[in-house]
Tab-separated table of C-alpha atoms in Angstrom:
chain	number	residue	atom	x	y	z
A	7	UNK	CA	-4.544	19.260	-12.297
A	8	UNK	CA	-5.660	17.582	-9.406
A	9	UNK	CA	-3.299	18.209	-6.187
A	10	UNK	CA	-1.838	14.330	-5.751
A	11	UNK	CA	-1.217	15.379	-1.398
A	12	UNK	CA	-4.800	16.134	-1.142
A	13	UNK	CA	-5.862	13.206	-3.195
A	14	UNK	CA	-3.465	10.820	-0.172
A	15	UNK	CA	-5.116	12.959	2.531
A	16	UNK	CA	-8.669	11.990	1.314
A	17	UNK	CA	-7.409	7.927	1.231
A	18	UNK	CA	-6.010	8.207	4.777
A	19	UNK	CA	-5.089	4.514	3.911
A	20	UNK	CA	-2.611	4.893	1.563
A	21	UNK	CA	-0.451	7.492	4.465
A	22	UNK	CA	0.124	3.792	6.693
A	23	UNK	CA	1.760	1.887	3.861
A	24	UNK	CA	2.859	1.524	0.778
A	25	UNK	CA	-0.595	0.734	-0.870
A	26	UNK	CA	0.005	-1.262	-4.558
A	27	UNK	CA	-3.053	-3.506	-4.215
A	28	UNK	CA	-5.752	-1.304	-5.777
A	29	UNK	CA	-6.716	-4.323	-7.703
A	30	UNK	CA	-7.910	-6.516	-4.417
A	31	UNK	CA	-9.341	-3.529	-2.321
A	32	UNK	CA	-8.974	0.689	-3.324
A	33	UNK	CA	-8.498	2.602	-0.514
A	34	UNK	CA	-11.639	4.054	0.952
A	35	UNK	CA	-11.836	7.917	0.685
A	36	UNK	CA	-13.255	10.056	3.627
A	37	UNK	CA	-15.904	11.260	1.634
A	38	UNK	CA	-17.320	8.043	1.302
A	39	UNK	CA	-16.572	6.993	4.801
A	40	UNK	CA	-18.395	10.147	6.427
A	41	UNK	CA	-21.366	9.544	4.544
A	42	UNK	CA	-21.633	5.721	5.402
A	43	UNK	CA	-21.728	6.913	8.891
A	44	UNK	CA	-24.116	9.995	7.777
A	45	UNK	CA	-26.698	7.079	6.522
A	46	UNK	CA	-26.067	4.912	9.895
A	47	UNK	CA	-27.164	8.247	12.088
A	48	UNK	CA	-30.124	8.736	10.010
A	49	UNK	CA	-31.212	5.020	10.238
A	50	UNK	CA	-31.110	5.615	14.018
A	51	UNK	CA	-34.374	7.873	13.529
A	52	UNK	CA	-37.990	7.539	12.521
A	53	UNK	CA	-36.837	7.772	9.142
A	54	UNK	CA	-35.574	4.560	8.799
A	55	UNK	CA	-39.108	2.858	9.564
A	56	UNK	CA	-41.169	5.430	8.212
A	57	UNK	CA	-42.930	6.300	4.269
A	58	UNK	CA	-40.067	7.727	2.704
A	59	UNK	CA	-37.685	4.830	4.037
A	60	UNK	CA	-38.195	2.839	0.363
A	61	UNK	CA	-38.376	5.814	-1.982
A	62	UNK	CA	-35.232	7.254	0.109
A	63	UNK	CA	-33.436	3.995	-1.459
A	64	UNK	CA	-34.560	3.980	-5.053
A	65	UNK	CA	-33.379	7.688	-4.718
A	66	UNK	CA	-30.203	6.834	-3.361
A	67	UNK	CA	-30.014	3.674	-6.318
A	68	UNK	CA	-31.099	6.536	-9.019
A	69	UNK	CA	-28.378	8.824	-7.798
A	70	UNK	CA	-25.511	5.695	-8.369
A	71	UNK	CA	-26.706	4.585	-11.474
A	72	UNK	CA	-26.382	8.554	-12.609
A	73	UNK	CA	-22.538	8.391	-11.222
A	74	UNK	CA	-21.757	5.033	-12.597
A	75	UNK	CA	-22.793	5.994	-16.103
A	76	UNK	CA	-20.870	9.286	-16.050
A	77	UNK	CA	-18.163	7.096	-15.494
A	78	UNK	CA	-18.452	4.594	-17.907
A	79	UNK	CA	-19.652	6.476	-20.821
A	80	UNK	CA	-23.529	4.902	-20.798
A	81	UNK	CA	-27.237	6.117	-20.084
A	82	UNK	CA	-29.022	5.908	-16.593
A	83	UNK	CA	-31.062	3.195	-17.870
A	84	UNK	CA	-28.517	0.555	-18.893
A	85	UNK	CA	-26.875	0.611	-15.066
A	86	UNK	CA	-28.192	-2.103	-12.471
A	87	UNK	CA	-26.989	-1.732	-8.881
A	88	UNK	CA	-24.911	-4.986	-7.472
A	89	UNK	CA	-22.627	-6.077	-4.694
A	90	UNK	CA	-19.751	-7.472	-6.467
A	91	UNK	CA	-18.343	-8.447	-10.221
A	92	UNK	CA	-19.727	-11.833	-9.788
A	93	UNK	CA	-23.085	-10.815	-8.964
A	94	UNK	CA	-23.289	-9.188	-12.559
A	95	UNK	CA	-21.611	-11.732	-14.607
A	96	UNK	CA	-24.179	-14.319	-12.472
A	97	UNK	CA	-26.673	-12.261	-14.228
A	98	UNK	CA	-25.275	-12.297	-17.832
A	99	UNK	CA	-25.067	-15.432	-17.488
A	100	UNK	CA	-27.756	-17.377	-15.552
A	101	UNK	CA	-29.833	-15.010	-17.070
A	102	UNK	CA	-29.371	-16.150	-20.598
A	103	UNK	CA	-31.982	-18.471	-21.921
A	104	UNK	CA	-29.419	-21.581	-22.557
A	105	UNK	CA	-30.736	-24.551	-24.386
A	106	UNK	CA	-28.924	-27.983	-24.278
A	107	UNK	CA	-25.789	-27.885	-26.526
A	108	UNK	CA	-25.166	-24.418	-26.559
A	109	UNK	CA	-21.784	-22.799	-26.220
A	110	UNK	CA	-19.755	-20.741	-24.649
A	111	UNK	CA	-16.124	-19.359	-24.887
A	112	UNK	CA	-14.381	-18.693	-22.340
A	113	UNK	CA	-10.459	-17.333	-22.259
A	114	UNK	CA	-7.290	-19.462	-20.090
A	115	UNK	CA	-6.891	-16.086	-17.988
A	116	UNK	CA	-10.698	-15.903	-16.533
A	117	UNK	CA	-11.447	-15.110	-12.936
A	118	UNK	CA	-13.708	-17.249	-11.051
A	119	UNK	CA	-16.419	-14.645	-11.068
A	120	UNK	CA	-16.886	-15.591	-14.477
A	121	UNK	CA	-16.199	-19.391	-14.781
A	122	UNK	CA	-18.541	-20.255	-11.967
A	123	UNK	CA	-21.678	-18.790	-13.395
A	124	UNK	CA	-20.331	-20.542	-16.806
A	125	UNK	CA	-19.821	-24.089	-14.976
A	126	UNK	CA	-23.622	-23.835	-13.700
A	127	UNK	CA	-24.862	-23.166	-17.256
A	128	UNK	CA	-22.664	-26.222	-18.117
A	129	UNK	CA	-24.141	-28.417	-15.257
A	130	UNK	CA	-27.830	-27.249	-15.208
A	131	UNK	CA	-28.285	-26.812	-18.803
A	132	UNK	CA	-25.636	-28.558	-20.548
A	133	UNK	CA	-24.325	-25.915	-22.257
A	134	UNK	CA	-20.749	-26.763	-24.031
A	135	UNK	CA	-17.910	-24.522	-22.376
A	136	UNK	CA	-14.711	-24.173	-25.079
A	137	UNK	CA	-11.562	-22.268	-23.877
A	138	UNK	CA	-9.316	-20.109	-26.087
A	139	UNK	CA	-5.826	-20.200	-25.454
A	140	UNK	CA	-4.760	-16.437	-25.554
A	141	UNK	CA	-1.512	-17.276	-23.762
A	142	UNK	CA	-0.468	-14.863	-21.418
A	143	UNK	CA	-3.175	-12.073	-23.266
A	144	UNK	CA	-0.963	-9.939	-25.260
A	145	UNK	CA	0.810	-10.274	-28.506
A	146	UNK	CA	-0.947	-8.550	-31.646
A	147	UNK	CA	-4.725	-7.843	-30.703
A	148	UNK	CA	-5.793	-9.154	-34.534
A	149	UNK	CA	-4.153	-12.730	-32.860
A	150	UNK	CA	-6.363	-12.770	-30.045
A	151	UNK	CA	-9.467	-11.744	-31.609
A	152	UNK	CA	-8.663	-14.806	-34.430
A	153	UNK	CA	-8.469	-17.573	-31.332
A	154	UNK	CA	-11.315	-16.796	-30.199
A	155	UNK	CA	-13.109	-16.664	-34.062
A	156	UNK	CA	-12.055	-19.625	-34.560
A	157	UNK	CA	-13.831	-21.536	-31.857
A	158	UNK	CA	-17.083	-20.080	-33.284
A	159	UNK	CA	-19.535	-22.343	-34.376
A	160	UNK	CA	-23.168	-22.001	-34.957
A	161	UNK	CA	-23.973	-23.173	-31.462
A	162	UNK	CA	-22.004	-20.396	-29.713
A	163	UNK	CA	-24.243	-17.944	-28.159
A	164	UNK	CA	-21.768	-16.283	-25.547
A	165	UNK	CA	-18.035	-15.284	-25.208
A	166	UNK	CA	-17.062	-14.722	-21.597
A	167	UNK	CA	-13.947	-12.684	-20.735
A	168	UNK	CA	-11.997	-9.996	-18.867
A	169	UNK	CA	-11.102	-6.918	-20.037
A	170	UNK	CA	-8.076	-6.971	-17.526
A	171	UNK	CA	-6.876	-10.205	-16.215
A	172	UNK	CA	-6.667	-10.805	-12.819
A	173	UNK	CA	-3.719	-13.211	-13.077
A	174	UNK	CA	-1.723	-11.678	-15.946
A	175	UNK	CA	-2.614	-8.371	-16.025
A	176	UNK	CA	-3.573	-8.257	-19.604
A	177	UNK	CA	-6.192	-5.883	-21.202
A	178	UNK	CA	-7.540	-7.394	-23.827
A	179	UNK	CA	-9.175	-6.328	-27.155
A	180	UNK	CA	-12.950	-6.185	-25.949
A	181	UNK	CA	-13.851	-3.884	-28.374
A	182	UNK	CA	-12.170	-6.029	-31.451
A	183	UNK	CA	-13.214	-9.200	-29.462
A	184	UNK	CA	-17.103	-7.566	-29.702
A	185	UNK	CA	-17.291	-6.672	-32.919
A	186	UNK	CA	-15.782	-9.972	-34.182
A	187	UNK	CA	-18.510	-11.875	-31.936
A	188	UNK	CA	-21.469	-9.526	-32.905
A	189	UNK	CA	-20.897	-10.298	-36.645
A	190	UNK	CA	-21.502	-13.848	-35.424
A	191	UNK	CA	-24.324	-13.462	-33.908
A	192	UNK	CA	-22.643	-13.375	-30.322
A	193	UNK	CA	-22.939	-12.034	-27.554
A	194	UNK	CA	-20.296	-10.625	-25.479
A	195	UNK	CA	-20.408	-10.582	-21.398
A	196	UNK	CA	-17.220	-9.187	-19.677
A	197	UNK	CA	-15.872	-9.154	-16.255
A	198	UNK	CA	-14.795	-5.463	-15.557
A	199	UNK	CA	-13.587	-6.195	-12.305
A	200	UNK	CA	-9.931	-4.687	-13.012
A	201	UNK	CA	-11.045	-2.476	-15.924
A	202	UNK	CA	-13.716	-0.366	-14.032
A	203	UNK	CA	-12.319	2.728	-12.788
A	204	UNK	CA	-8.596	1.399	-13.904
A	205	UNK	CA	-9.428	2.232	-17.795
A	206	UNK	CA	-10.838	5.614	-19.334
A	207	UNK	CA	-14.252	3.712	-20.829
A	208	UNK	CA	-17.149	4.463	-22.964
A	209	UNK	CA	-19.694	1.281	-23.231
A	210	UNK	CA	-21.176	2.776	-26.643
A	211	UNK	CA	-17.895	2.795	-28.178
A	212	UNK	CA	-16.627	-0.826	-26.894
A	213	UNK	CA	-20.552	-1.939	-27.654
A	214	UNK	CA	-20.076	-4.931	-25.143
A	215	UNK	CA	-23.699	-6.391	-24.181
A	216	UNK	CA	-22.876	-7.166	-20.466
A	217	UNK	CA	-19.910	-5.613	-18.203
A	218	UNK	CA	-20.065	-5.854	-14.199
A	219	UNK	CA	-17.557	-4.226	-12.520
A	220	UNK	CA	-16.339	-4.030	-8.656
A	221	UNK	CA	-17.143	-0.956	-6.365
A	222	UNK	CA	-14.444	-1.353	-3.364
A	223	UNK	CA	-11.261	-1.721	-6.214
A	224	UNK	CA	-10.632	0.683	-8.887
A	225	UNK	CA	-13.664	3.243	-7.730
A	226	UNK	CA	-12.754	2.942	-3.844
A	227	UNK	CA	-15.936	2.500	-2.856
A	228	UNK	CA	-17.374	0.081	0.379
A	229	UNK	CA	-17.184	-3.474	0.051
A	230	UNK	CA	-20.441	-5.054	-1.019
A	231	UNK	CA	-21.134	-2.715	-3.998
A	232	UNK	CA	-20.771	-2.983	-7.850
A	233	UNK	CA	-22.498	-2.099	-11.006
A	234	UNK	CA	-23.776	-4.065	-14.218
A	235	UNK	CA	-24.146	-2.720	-17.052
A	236	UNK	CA	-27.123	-3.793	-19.964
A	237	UNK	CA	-26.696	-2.611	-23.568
A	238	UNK	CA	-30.199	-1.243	-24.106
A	239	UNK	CA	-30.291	-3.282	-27.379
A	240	UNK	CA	-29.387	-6.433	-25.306
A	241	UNK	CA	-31.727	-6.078	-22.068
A	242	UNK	CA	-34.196	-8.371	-23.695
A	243	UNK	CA	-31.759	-10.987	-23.602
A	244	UNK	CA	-31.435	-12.209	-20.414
A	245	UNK	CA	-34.084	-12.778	-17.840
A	246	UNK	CA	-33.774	-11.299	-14.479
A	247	UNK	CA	-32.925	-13.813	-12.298
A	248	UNK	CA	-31.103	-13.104	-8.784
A	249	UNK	CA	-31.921	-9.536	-7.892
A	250	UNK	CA	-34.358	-7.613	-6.200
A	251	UNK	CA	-35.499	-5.645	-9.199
A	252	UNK	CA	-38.823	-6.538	-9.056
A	253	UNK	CA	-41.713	-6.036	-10.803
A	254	UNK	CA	-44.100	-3.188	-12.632
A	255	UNK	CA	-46.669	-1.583	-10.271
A	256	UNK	CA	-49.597	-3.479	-11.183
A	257	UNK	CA	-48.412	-5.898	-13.608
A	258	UNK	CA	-48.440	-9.120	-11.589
A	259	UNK	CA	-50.794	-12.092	-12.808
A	260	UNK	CA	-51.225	-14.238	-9.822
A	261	UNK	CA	-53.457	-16.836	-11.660
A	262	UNK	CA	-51.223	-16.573	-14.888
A	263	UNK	CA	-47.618	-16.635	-13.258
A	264	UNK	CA	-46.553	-13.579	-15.234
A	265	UNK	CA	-45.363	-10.209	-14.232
A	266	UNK	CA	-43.459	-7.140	-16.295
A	267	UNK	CA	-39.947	-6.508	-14.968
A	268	UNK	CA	-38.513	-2.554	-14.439
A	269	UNK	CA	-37.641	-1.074	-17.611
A	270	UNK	CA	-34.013	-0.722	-18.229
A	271	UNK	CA	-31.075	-2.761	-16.356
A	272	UNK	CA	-32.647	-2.065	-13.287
A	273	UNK	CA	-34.546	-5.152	-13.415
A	274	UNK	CA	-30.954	-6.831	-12.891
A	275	UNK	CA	-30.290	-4.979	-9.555
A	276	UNK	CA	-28.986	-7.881	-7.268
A	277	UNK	CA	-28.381	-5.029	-4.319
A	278	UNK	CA	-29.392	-1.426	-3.092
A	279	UNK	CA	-31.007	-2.281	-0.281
A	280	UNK	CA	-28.561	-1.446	1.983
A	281	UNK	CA	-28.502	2.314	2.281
A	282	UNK	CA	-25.074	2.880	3.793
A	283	UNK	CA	-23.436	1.040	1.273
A	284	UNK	CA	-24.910	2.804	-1.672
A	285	UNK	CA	-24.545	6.013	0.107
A	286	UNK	CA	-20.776	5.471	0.789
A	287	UNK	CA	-20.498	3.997	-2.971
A	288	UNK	CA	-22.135	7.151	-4.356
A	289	UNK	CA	-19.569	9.398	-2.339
A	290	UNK	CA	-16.703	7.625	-3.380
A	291	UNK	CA	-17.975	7.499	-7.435
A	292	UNK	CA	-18.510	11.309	-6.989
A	293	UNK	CA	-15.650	12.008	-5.836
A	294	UNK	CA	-13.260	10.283	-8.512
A	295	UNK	CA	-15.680	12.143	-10.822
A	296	UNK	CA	-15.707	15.501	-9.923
A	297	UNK	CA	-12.576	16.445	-7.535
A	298	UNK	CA	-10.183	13.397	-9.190
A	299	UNK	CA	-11.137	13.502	-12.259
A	300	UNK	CA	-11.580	10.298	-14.377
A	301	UNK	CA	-9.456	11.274	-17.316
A	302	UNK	CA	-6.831	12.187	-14.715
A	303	UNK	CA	-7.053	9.130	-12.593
A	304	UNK	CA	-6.981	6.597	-15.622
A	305	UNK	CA	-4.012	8.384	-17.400
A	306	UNK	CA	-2.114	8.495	-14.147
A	307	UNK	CA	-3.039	4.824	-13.603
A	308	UNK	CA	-1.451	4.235	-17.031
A	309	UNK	CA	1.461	6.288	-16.866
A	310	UNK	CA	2.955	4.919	-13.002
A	311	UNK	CA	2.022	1.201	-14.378
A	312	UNK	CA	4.446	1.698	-17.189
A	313	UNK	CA	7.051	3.243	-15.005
A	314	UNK	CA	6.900	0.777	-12.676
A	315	UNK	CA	6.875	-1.755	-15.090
A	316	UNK	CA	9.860	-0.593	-16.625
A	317	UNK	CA	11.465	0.055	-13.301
A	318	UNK	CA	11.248	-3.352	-12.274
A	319	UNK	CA	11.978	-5.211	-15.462
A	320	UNK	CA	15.409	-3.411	-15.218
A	321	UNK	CA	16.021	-5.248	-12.158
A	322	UNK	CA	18.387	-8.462	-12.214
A	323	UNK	CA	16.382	-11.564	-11.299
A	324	UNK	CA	13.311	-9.900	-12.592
A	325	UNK	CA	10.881	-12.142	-14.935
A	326	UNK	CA	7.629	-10.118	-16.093
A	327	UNK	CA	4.370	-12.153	-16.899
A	328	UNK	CA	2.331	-9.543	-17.583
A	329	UNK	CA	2.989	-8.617	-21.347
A	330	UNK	CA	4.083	-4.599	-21.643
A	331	UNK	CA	1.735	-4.569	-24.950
A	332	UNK	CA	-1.481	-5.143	-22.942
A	333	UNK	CA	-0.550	-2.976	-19.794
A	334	UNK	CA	-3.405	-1.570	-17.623
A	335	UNK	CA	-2.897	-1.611	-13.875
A	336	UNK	CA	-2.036	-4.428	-12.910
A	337	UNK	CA	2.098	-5.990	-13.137
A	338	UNK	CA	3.193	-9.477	-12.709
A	339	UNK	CA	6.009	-10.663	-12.157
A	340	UNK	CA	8.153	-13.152	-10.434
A	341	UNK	CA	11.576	-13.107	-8.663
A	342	UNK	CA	13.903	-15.249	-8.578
A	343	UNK	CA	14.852	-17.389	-5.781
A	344	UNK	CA	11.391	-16.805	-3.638
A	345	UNK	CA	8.603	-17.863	-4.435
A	346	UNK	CA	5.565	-15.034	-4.851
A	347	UNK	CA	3.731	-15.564	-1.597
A	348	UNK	CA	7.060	-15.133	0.455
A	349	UNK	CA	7.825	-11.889	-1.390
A	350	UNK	CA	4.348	-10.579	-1.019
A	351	UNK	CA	4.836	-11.162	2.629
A	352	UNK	CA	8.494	-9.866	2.952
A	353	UNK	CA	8.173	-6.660	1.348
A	354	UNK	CA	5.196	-6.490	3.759
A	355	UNK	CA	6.713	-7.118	7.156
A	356	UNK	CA	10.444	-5.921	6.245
A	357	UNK	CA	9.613	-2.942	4.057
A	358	UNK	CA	5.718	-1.624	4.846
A	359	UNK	CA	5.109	-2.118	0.840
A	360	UNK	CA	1.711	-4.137	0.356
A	361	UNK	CA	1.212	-5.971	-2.847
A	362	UNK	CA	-0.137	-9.311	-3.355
A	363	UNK	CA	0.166	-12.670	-5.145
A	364	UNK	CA	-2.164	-15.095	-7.812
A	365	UNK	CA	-2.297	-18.283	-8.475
A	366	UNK	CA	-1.424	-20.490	-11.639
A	367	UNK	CA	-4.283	-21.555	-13.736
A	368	UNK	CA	-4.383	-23.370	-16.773
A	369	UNK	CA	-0.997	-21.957	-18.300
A	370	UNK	CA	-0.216	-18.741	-17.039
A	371	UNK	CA	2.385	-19.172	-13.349
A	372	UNK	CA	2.390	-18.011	-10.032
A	373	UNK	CA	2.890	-14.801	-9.757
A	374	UNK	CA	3.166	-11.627	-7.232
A	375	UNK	CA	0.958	-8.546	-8.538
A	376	UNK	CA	1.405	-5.228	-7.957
A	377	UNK	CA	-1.519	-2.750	-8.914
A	378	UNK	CA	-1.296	1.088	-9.201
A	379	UNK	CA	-3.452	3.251	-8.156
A	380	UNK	CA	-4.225	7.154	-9.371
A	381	UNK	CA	-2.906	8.299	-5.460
A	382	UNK	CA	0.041	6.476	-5.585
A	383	UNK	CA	3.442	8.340	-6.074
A	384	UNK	CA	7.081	8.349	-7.992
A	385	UNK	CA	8.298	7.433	-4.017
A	386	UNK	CA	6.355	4.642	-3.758
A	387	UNK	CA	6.981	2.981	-7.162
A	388	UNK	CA	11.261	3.744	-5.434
A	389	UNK	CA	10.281	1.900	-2.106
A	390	UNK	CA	8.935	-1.246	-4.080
A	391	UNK	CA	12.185	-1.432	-6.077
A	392	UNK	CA	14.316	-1.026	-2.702
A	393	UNK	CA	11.800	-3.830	-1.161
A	394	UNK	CA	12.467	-6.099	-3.653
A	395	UNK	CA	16.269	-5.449	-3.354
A	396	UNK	CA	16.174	-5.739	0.175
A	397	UNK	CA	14.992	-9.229	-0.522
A	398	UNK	CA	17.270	-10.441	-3.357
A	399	UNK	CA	20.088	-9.778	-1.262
A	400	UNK	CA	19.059	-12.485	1.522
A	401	UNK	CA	18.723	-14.822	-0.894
A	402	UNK	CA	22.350	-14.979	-2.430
């Protein structure tokens, strides 16, 4: 078992508050920070401008894609390297080849990441955009799956969702929600943005065509990183369209305006090119892999969300959003008699506890968040409570 005081030591971070806000920004490890500034130093020389400078960063791409898929239960070839979520649900989704009344089904809970990309395809190709109302995300997964069946028609050639909502904090059923949609004919692109790293995953066993995850949350890597991964089976199915994948040595037809993308995903690699980043995102992955241990990390997530969960529906004045069913790491909740954004701040500057607040959209409410991490403790789940007591009693 992994030794949890050497696991804070390597997140210096997490030692100066606090830290429940894995879901905005993971703490970056020293591994990962020492070999940021390990690329910079070499940049400074001759190797940065000479031969190897270009194969030294498909190297250093080859080596994340390796890590990520490790992680997420896939092969090399179906990993493209990105800077963020949206940059891979941007691909799913621009990528598709949408003709004029075409659908696509989103859920009430989505993050921006995904409904942007999904407004474009509305507004450049006038693709139809129908919502399902999961509520809040939990409930019986067989009654989430069915609201999004029956919106199904046979125009619908996409469901967009999140495996973990940003707002709520519900997981949802992806790999129900998939199957469902495959026996239609669907395809299935999901934002992984609070799943990646949070949840113990295997992409063959979920069989979800398209899932783009952060670097800098769940996998405390550097900002400006991500992955996005391409079910082999589903590559052909988009067209590359944003990245800097590229083309086939030799395989570009000036006259005839064709070329052959990469094989694999990596034609969908939106980044890479910057060689600290990738370097500090490959420490960080390899890390959580090898000395943290993903099994660990992802149970622990699990286990301190419930606790905490528990812990602070026990609390008077307490109301959970997030339904206990669909926990993964991420709590909402509200308190009575403050509103979220004055509690986020409060427990901040009175207590040294960092958490943070969302938005209302469509139906679910404002709401503070708390996220667990894998380094956070039994004492800091305590000094959130006694924050949030601190409060309450001001506002009697």
């Amino acid at each position: 078992m992994p030794d949890i005081n050497a696991i804070r030591e390597m997140v210096p971070g997490v030692l100066d508050t606090v830290y429940l806000n894995t879901g905005t920004c993971g703490p970056l490890p020293r591994v990962a920070h020492q070999a940021v500034l390990d690329e910079m130093a070499h940049d400074l020389t001759k190797a940065r401008i000479d031969g190897g400078h270009f194969p030294h960063i498909r190297e250093l791409r080859d080596v994340v894609r390796e890590l990520v898929s490790q992680v997420i239960g896939a092969d090399k070839s179906e990993i493209a390297i990105t800077s963020s979520t949206t940059d891979g649900m941007y691909a799913a989704i621009s990528g598709y080849r949408w003709q004029p009344g075409d659908e696509l089904i989103l859920s009430n809970i989505e993050h921006p990441g995904g409904l942007l990309p999904s407004f474009l395809a509305k507004r450049r190709y006038g693709v139809r955009i129908r919502v399902a109302d999961i509520g809040l995300g939990g409930g019986e997964p067989a009654d989430v799956v069915a609201t999004f069946e029956q919106l199904i028609t046979p125009r619908t050639r996409m469901i967009v969702i999140s495996h973990v909502s940003y707002t709520t904090g519900a997981r949802l059923p992806v790999k129900e929600i998939v199957e469902m949609a495959h026996s239609h004919d669907v395809l299935v692109a999901v934002d992984a943005a609070q799943s990646y790293g949070a949840l113990h995953l295997n992409m063959h066993d979920l069989g979800v065509d398209f899932y783009a995850g952060s670097g800098q949350k769940w996998m405390c890597g550097p900002d400006g990183t991500g992955m996005f991964y391409v079910r082999a089976a589903s590559t052909g199915e988009l067209e590359p369209v944003l990245g800097s994948g590229g083309m086939m040595i030799g395989s570009l037809d000036y006259f005839g305006g064709s070329y052959a993308p990469p094989l694999g995903a990596q034609r969908f690699d939106t980044a890479g090119r910057n060689t600290a980043l990738l370097a500090g995102q490959a420490a960080a992955t390899r890390w959580i892999l090898e000395d943290v241990g993903v099994e660990w990390a992802t149970k622990r997530i699990t286990d301190l969300c419930h606790q905490t969960y528990d812990q602070l529906a026990e609390l008077d004045g307490i109301t959970m959003v997030t339904p206990r069913e669909a926990l993964a790491g991420l709590i909402a909740f509200n308190v009575r008699g403050i509103d979220a954004p004055d509690l986020s701040k409060r427990v901040a500057e009175e207590s040294n506890v960092t958490i943070r607040f969302v938005n209302k959209y469509i139906n679910n409410p404002d709401a503070a968040r708390v996220s667990v991490g894998f380094y956070n403790t039994e004492s800091d789940i305590e000094q959130l409570m006694d924050a949030i007591q601190k409060v309450q009693k001001t506002l009697d």
